[in-house]
mmCIF file of C-alpha atoms in Angstrom:
data_model
loop_
_atom_site.group_PDB
_atom_site.id
_atom_site.type_symbol
_atom_site.label_atom_id
_atom_site.label_comp_id
_atom_site.label_asym_id
_atom_site.label_seq_id
_atom_site.Cartn_x
_atom_site.Cartn_y
_atom_site.Cartn_z
ATOM 1 C CA MET M 1 -33.421 -143.822 -75.536
ATOM 2 C CA THR M 2 -31.908 -140.856 -77.052
ATOM 3 C CA ALA M 3 -31.242 -137.506 -75.604
ATOM 4 C CA ALA M 4 -31.296 -133.528 -76.516
ATOM 5 C CA VAL M 5 -29.809 -130.945 -74.765
ATOM 6 C CA GLY M 6 -31.408 -128.217 -73.744
ATOM 7 C CA SER M 7 -30.735 -125.242 -71.517
ATOM 8 C CA GLY M 8 -28.279 -127.287 -69.678
ATOM 9 C CA TRP M 9 -30.326 -130.527 -68.781
ATOM 10 C CA LEU M 10 -30.482 -133.540 -70.637
ATOM 11 C CA ALA M 11 -33.672 -134.899 -71.164
ATOM 12 C CA LEU M 12 -35.191 -138.083 -72.992
ATOM 13 C CA THR M 13 -36.871 -137.192 -76.815
ATOM 14 C CA SER M 14 -38.789 -140.478 -76.970
ATOM 15 C CA PRO M 15 -39.588 -141.671 -73.073
ATOM 16 C CA ASN M 16 -42.112 -144.132 -74.359
ATOM 17 C CA THR M 17 -41.421 -146.772 -71.012
ATOM 18 C CA VAL M 18 -39.795 -146.977 -67.776
ATOM 19 C CA ASP M 19 -37.881 -149.909 -68.539
ATOM 20 C CA ASP M 20 -35.565 -147.079 -70.973
ATOM 21 C CA ILE M 21 -34.571 -145.597 -67.474
ATOM 22 C CA THR M 22 -31.688 -146.633 -65.542
ATOM 23 C CA GLU M 23 -29.864 -142.990 -64.862
ATOM 24 C CA VAL M 24 -30.201 -139.778 -66.447
ATOM 25 C CA TRP M 25 -28.046 -136.920 -65.323
ATOM 26 C CA SER M 26 -27.835 -133.059 -65.932
ATOM 27 C CA LEU M 27 -24.834 -131.766 -68.217
ATOM 28 C CA PRO M 28 -21.927 -130.289 -66.413
ATOM 29 C CA VAL M 29 -23.687 -126.843 -64.994
ATOM 30 C CA SER M 30 -21.390 -124.137 -64.012
ATOM 31 C CA ARG M 31 -20.674 -122.774 -60.402
ATOM 32 C CA ALA M 32 -19.340 -119.669 -61.278
ATOM 33 C CA THR M 33 -21.895 -117.601 -59.996
ATOM 34 C CA LEU M 34 -21.872 -119.729 -56.979
ATOM 35 C CA ASP M 35 -18.203 -119.380 -56.570
ATOM 36 C CA VAL M 36 -17.814 -115.267 -56.754
ATOM 37 C CA MET M 37 -21.216 -115.054 -54.608
ATOM 38 C CA ARG M 38 -18.800 -116.845 -51.990
ATOM 39 C CA ASP M 39 -15.510 -115.188 -52.164
ATOM 40 C CA ALA M 40 -17.509 -111.750 -51.872
ATOM 41 C CA GLY M 41 -19.187 -113.196 -48.487
ATOM 42 C CA LEU M 42 -22.649 -113.236 -50.027
ATOM 43 C CA SER M 43 -25.239 -115.844 -49.436
ATOM 44 C CA LEU M 44 -27.493 -117.317 -51.933
ATOM 45 C CA PRO M 45 -30.927 -116.095 -53.059
ATOM 46 C CA ARG M 46 -34.112 -117.476 -51.389
ATOM 47 C CA ASN M 47 -35.319 -120.902 -52.871
ATOM 48 C CA ASP M 48 -31.740 -121.074 -55.388
ATOM 49 C CA PRO M 49 -31.376 -124.989 -55.881
ATOM 50 C CA ARG M 50 -27.455 -124.818 -55.282
ATOM 51 C CA GLN M 51 -27.987 -124.890 -51.468
ATOM 52 C CA TYR M 52 -28.687 -128.199 -52.033
ATOM 53 C CA ASP M 53 -25.710 -129.207 -52.693
ATOM 54 C CA ASP M 54 -24.229 -127.517 -49.747
ATOM 55 C CA LEU M 55 -25.965 -129.521 -47.773
ATOM 56 C CA ALA M 56 -25.604 -132.893 -49.709
ATOM 57 C CA GLY M 57 -24.306 -134.241 -45.869
ATOM 58 C CA GLU M 58 -27.322 -133.758 -44.119
ATOM 59 C CA TRP M 59 -29.921 -135.511 -46.398
ATOM 60 C CA TRP M 60 -29.766 -138.708 -44.387
ATOM 61 C CA ARG M 61 -28.902 -137.190 -40.855
ATOM 62 C CA PRO M 62 -32.349 -137.120 -38.831
ATOM 63 C CA ASP M 63 -31.545 -134.541 -36.669
ATOM 64 C CA GLY M 64 -29.855 -132.350 -39.811
ATOM 65 C CA ALA M 65 -31.475 -129.813 -41.522
ATOM 66 C CA PHE M 66 -33.668 -131.902 -43.723
ATOM 67 C CA ALA M 67 -35.077 -133.441 -40.526
ATOM 68 C CA MET M 68 -38.650 -132.478 -40.581
ATOM 69 C CA LEU M 69 -38.343 -133.877 -44.109
ATOM 70 C CA HIS M 70 -37.786 -137.639 -42.787
ATOM 71 C CA TRP M 71 -41.327 -136.927 -40.794
ATOM 72 C CA LEU M 72 -42.975 -135.927 -44.072
ATOM 73 C CA ALA M 73 -42.003 -138.846 -45.811
ATOM 74 C CA GLN M 74 -43.540 -141.068 -43.430
ATOM 75 C CA ALA M 75 -46.523 -139.290 -43.171
ATOM 76 C CA ARG M 76 -46.937 -139.166 -47.111
ATOM 77 C CA ALA M 77 -46.042 -142.525 -47.170
ATOM 78 C CA ALA M 78 -48.544 -143.329 -45.374
ATOM 79 C CA LEU M 79 -51.477 -141.865 -47.992
ATOM 80 C CA VAL M 80 -49.183 -144.572 -50.554
ATOM 81 C CA PRO M 81 -52.040 -148.142 -50.348
ATOM 82 C CA PRO M 82 -50.173 -150.809 -51.926
ATOM 83 C CA ALA M 83 -49.706 -151.131 -55.172
ATOM 84 C CA PRO M 84 -52.290 -152.454 -57.399
ATOM 85 C CA ARG M 85 -50.637 -154.491 -59.703
ATOM 86 C CA PRO M 86 -47.404 -155.738 -60.439
ATOM 87 C CA GLY M 87 -44.790 -153.737 -61.779
ATOM 88 C CA ALA M 88 -46.725 -150.633 -60.657
ATOM 89 C CA LEU M 89 -44.752 -147.501 -60.870
ATOM 90 C CA LEU M 90 -44.637 -144.471 -58.019
ATOM 91 C CA VAL M 91 -43.042 -141.338 -59.488
ATOM 92 C CA ASP M 92 -41.649 -139.132 -56.774
ATOM 93 C CA LEU M 93 -41.317 -135.133 -57.796
ATOM 94 C CA GLY M 94 -38.512 -133.536 -56.014
ATOM 95 C CA CYS M 95 -37.762 -136.737 -54.365
ATOM 96 C CA GLY M 96 -34.307 -135.541 -53.347
ATOM 97 C CA ALA M 97 -31.925 -137.982 -51.689
ATOM 98 C CA GLY M 98 -35.035 -140.800 -51.554
ATOM 99 C CA LEU M 99 -35.915 -140.002 -48.009
ATOM 100 C CA LEU M 100 -39.558 -141.684 -49.164
ATOM 101 C CA ALA M 101 -38.027 -145.027 -50.158
ATOM 102 C CA PRO M 102 -37.148 -146.619 -46.815
ATOM 103 C CA HIS M 103 -41.306 -146.574 -46.077
ATOM 104 C CA LEU M 104 -42.442 -147.787 -49.493
ATOM 105 C CA VAL M 105 -40.301 -150.687 -48.494
ATOM 106 C CA GLY M 106 -43.299 -153.754 -49.163
ATOM 107 C CA LYS M 107 -45.455 -151.976 -50.617
ATOM 108 C CA GLY M 108 -44.463 -153.129 -54.064
ATOM 109 C CA TYR M 109 -43.897 -150.565 -56.246
ATOM 110 C CA ARG M 110 -41.218 -148.998 -58.895
ATOM 111 C CA HIS M 111 -40.197 -146.203 -57.456
ATOM 112 C CA VAL M 112 -38.717 -143.589 -59.952
ATOM 113 C CA GLY M 113 -37.182 -139.966 -58.682
ATOM 114 C CA VAL M 114 -36.957 -136.991 -60.582
ATOM 115 C CA ASP M 115 -35.281 -134.203 -58.934
ATOM 116 C CA LEU M 116 -32.668 -131.201 -60.200
ATOM 117 C CA THR M 117 -29.994 -131.518 -58.138
ATOM 118 C CA ARG M 118 -27.406 -134.443 -58.917
ATOM 119 C CA SER M 119 -26.153 -134.726 -55.383
ATOM 120 C CA ALA M 120 -29.113 -135.651 -54.176
ATOM 121 C CA LEU M 121 -29.953 -138.086 -57.102
ATOM 122 C CA ILE M 122 -26.503 -139.848 -56.202
ATOM 123 C CA GLN M 123 -28.389 -140.979 -52.679
ATOM 124 C CA ALA M 124 -31.351 -141.726 -53.849
ATOM 125 C CA ALA M 125 -29.979 -144.335 -55.940
ATOM 126 C CA ASP M 126 -28.062 -145.564 -53.439
ATOM 127 C CA HIS M 127 -31.533 -146.196 -51.568
ATOM 128 C CA GLY M 128 -32.936 -148.500 -54.630
ATOM 129 C CA VAL M 129 -34.337 -145.478 -56.565
ATOM 130 C CA THR M 130 -34.524 -145.118 -60.228
ATOM 131 C CA VAL M 131 -33.720 -141.546 -60.805
ATOM 132 C CA VAL M 132 -33.975 -138.911 -63.159
ATOM 133 C CA ASN M 133 -32.167 -135.916 -63.378
ATOM 134 C CA GLY M 134 -34.664 -133.349 -64.642
ATOM 135 C CA ASP M 135 -37.257 -130.355 -63.645
ATOM 136 C CA ALA M 136 -40.368 -130.769 -62.324
ATOM 137 C CA THR M 137 -42.170 -128.821 -64.966
ATOM 138 C CA ALA M 138 -40.969 -130.668 -67.338
ATOM 139 C CA VAL M 139 -40.813 -134.578 -66.792
ATOM 140 C CA PRO M 140 -39.709 -136.603 -69.157
ATOM 141 C CA LEU M 141 -42.236 -139.446 -68.839
ATOM 142 C CA ALA M 142 -44.723 -140.613 -70.651
ATOM 143 C CA ASP M 143 -48.530 -139.877 -69.826
ATOM 144 C CA GLY M 144 -50.377 -141.814 -67.473
ATOM 145 C CA CYS M 145 -47.035 -144.141 -66.748
ATOM 146 C CA ALA M 146 -47.737 -143.577 -62.849
ATOM 147 C CA ASP M 147 -50.316 -145.497 -60.483
ATOM 148 C CA VAL M 148 -48.823 -142.907 -58.048
ATOM 149 C CA VAL M 149 -47.408 -139.559 -57.850
ATOM 150 C CA ALA M 150 -45.928 -138.057 -55.099
ATOM 151 C CA ALA M 151 -44.879 -134.601 -55.004
ATOM 152 C CA GLY M 152 -43.724 -133.645 -51.019
ATOM 153 C CA GLU M 153 -42.406 -130.537 -50.041
ATOM 154 C CA LEU M 154 -42.245 -129.086 -53.816
ATOM 155 C CA LEU M 155 -44.747 -127.238 -54.979
ATOM 156 C CA GLU M 156 -43.166 -124.203 -52.835
ATOM 157 C CA HIS M 157 -39.784 -124.510 -54.488
ATOM 158 C CA VAL M 158 -41.432 -124.506 -57.717
ATOM 159 C CA PRO M 159 -41.913 -120.789 -59.318
ATOM 160 C CA ASP M 160 -44.355 -122.061 -62.272
ATOM 161 C CA TRP M 161 -46.240 -124.586 -59.606
ATOM 162 C CA ARG M 162 -49.183 -124.616 -61.755
ATOM 163 C CA ALA M 163 -46.755 -126.556 -64.612
ATOM 164 C CA ALA M 164 -45.748 -129.182 -61.610
ATOM 165 C CA VAL M 165 -49.615 -129.967 -61.064
ATOM 166 C CA ALA M 166 -49.760 -130.276 -64.287
ATOM 167 C CA GLN M 167 -47.106 -132.102 -64.985
ATOM 168 C CA ALA M 168 -48.156 -134.764 -61.982
ATOM 169 C CA CYS M 169 -51.557 -134.838 -62.870
ATOM 170 C CA ARG M 170 -50.284 -136.074 -66.607
ATOM 171 C CA LEU M 171 -48.460 -138.563 -65.468
ATOM 172 C CA LEU M 172 -51.327 -140.534 -63.536
ATOM 173 C CA ARG M 173 -53.402 -143.348 -65.403
ATOM 174 C CA PRO M 174 -57.078 -142.564 -64.532
ATOM 175 C CA GLY M 175 -57.601 -144.251 -61.179
ATOM 176 C CA GLY M 176 -54.465 -142.926 -59.949
ATOM 177 C CA LEU M 177 -52.926 -141.244 -56.952
ATOM 178 C CA LEU M 178 -51.663 -138.019 -56.623
ATOM 179 C CA VAL M 179 -50.358 -137.542 -52.702
ATOM 180 C CA LEU M 180 -48.270 -133.719 -51.802
ATOM 181 C CA ASP M 181 -47.443 -131.429 -48.656
ATOM 182 C CA THR M 182 -46.950 -128.256 -48.998
ATOM 183 C CA LEU M 183 -46.687 -124.665 -47.270
ATOM 184 C CA ASN M 184 -49.601 -122.586 -47.588
ATOM 185 C CA ASP M 185 -49.835 -119.106 -49.070
ATOM 186 C CA THR M 186 -50.787 -117.480 -45.609
ATOM 187 C CA ALA M 187 -49.357 -114.895 -43.476
ATOM 188 C CA LEU M 188 -49.310 -117.332 -40.217
ATOM 189 C CA SER M 189 -47.133 -120.341 -43.382
ATOM 190 C CA ARG M 190 -44.713 -117.028 -43.146
ATOM 191 C CA LEU M 191 -44.360 -116.356 -39.967
ATOM 192 C CA VAL M 192 -43.892 -119.960 -38.563
ATOM 193 C CA ALA M 193 -41.652 -121.496 -41.759
ATOM 194 C CA VAL M 194 -39.835 -118.803 -42.432
ATOM 195 C CA ARG M 195 -39.257 -116.059 -39.326
ATOM 196 C CA ILE M 196 -39.988 -118.268 -36.601
ATOM 197 C CA ALA M 197 -38.149 -121.439 -38.542
ATOM 198 C CA GLU M 198 -35.192 -120.406 -39.834
ATOM 199 C CA ARG M 199 -34.166 -118.696 -36.078
ATOM 200 C CA LEU M 200 -33.570 -122.446 -35.331
ATOM 201 C CA PRO M 201 -30.401 -124.143 -35.871
ATOM 202 C CA THR M 202 -31.613 -126.664 -37.896
ATOM 203 C CA VAL M 203 -33.149 -124.812 -40.758
ATOM 204 C CA PRO M 204 -30.930 -123.595 -43.192
ATOM 205 C CA ARG M 205 -31.632 -119.693 -43.759
ATOM 206 C CA GLY M 206 -33.311 -119.212 -47.464
ATOM 207 C CA ILE M 207 -34.155 -122.487 -47.866
ATOM 208 C CA HIS M 208 -37.869 -121.109 -48.356
ATOM 209 C CA ASP M 209 -39.088 -117.850 -50.974
ATOM 210 C CA PRO M 210 -42.597 -117.199 -48.755
ATOM 211 C CA ARG M 211 -44.025 -115.836 -52.307
ATOM 212 C CA LEU M 212 -43.700 -119.379 -53.824
ATOM 213 C CA PHE M 213 -46.086 -120.819 -50.951
ATOM 214 C CA VAL M 214 -48.919 -122.319 -52.498
ATOM 215 C CA ASP M 215 -52.875 -121.607 -51.385
ATOM 216 C CA ASP M 216 -54.578 -124.829 -50.871
ATOM 217 C CA ARG M 217 -57.932 -123.748 -52.175
ATOM 218 C CA GLU M 218 -55.850 -122.886 -55.437
ATOM 219 C CA LEU M 219 -53.909 -126.055 -55.483
ATOM 220 C CA VAL M 220 -57.613 -128.051 -55.053
ATOM 221 C CA ALA M 221 -58.800 -125.835 -58.519
ATOM 222 C CA GLU M 222 -55.659 -126.273 -60.473
ATOM 223 C CA CYS M 223 -55.427 -130.254 -59.505
ATOM 224 C CA ALA M 224 -59.528 -130.098 -60.570
ATOM 225 C CA ARG M 225 -58.562 -128.823 -63.795
ATOM 226 C CA HIS M 226 -56.503 -131.903 -64.677
ATOM 227 C CA GLY M 227 -58.969 -134.123 -63.546
ATOM 228 C CA VAL M 228 -58.171 -134.978 -60.164
ATOM 229 C CA ASP M 229 -60.317 -134.854 -57.352
ATOM 230 C CA LEU M 230 -57.499 -133.090 -54.577
ATOM 231 C CA ARG M 231 -58.667 -133.999 -50.854
ATOM 232 C CA VAL M 232 -56.384 -131.644 -48.384
ATOM 233 C CA ARG M 233 -55.808 -131.511 -44.839
ATOM 234 C CA GLY M 234 -53.710 -129.783 -42.479
ATOM 235 C CA VAL M 235 -51.008 -131.417 -40.637
ATOM 236 C CA ARG M 236 -48.188 -130.418 -37.527
ATOM 237 C CA PRO M 237 -45.614 -132.794 -35.908
ATOM 238 C CA ALA M 238 -47.099 -134.066 -33.187
ATOM 239 C CA VAL M 239 -46.458 -132.237 -29.752
ATOM 240 C CA PRO M 240 -44.606 -134.895 -27.719
ATOM 241 C CA GLY M 241 -42.915 -136.535 -30.097
ATOM 242 C CA LEU M 242 -41.316 -133.046 -31.265
ATOM 243 C CA LEU M 243 -40.651 -131.981 -27.625
ATOM 244 C CA ARG M 244 -38.860 -135.188 -26.730
ATOM 245 C CA TRP M 245 -36.714 -134.575 -30.264
ATOM 246 C CA LEU M 246 -35.524 -130.998 -29.205
ATOM 247 C CA LEU M 247 -34.884 -131.961 -26.087
ATOM 248 C CA ARG M 248 -32.372 -134.831 -27.212
ATOM 249 C CA ARG M 249 -31.144 -132.479 -29.492
ATOM 250 C CA ALA M 250 -30.226 -129.996 -27.062
ATOM 251 C CA ARG M 251 -28.545 -132.585 -24.947
ATOM 252 C CA GLY M 252 -26.576 -133.756 -28.222
ATOM 253 C CA ILE M 253 -28.440 -137.279 -28.097
ATOM 254 C CA GLU M 254 -28.766 -138.355 -31.848
ATOM 255 C CA THR M 255 -32.741 -139.356 -32.580
ATOM 256 C CA PRO M 256 -33.107 -143.272 -32.814
ATOM 257 C CA SER M 257 -33.525 -144.641 -35.968
ATOM 258 C CA GLY M 258 -37.516 -144.729 -36.892
ATOM 259 C CA GLN M 259 -38.423 -142.814 -33.799
ATOM 260 C CA VAL M 260 -39.214 -139.550 -35.623
ATOM 261 C CA PRO M 261 -41.723 -137.059 -34.620
ATOM 262 C CA ARG M 262 -45.275 -138.433 -35.850
ATOM 263 C CA ILE M 263 -46.880 -136.104 -38.574
ATOM 264 C CA VAL M 264 -50.785 -135.351 -37.198
ATOM 265 C CA PRO M 265 -53.748 -133.970 -38.496
ATOM 266 C CA THR M 266 -54.715 -130.598 -37.705
ATOM 267 C CA ALA M 267 -58.225 -128.691 -37.726
ATOM 268 C CA SER M 268 -56.530 -125.671 -39.505
ATOM 269 C CA ALA M 269 -54.539 -126.224 -43.089
ATOM 270 C CA ALA M 270 -53.458 -122.568 -42.338
ATOM 271 C CA VAL M 271 -49.673 -123.368 -42.082
ATOM 272 C CA LEU M 272 -48.550 -126.968 -43.701
ATOM 273 C CA TYR M 273 -50.959 -129.225 -45.828
ATOM 274 C CA GLN M 274 -51.387 -132.622 -47.365
ATOM 275 C CA GLY M 275 -53.199 -133.621 -50.088
ATOM 276 C CA HIS M 276 -54.404 -136.628 -51.675
ATOM 277 C CA GLY M 277 -56.643 -137.233 -54.859
ATOM 278 C CA VAL M 278 -57.388 -139.488 -57.390
ATOM 279 C CA ARG M 279 -57.448 -139.045 -61.234
ATOM 280 C CA ASP M 280 -61.079 -139.298 -62.916
ATOM 281 C CA GLY M 281 -61.417 -141.468 -66.171
#
């Protein structure tokens, strides 16, 4: 396995097999800009990936800043069937700290996670994920290597989401499965996910840039261009579980392991939606 430097990232030049990969980290990146902003009392721009370094201690707190990502990971994993063959590969784009990993136990996949944030990948590796520090729009893995590609809460953070979709579809073998969830590009989604959500104490301000939200019809069309027949459905947290979670939080009671609110289908995909589809061929 060889490596090349480009735009500050370490990338594979000949990623022929996933067996060649152990850990691929980025080269050191200057934090001078971030330090200057902090010294001046300024906040980061919306959707700035450096926020995830600041929030590194929140990933595995079920009541922390990434609480809903735990709920969505559980729902996303429910779309993934048992591995179709020994050694089947699941590529987890935007894997963060590996929140999908516990929900894949027993399904028989090799789990490779790709993310930009090294502090998150260190935690993902601790949870059994083979990690690759890289960009979802230029994934250093071979065409058709994956039986499943997961892209959870990723596309709404990618300035060129179409490039990320192209990569996800490229990685799939014929008959492979794409599973994802993201925020819709609607006025209601911007109201709920930004204006309302960011008033809650657990949601980091500026974590989303509403200009990057992804229209579900455009996403379906883009997947079709790359040979994946994507079906989408709206989802939301189940109200009883959400109310119990909010009540426990208000009382300072930690959420017991495995008792996070369920994500359930809803009639409208106007805010949050799941997608799943199979690559043709």
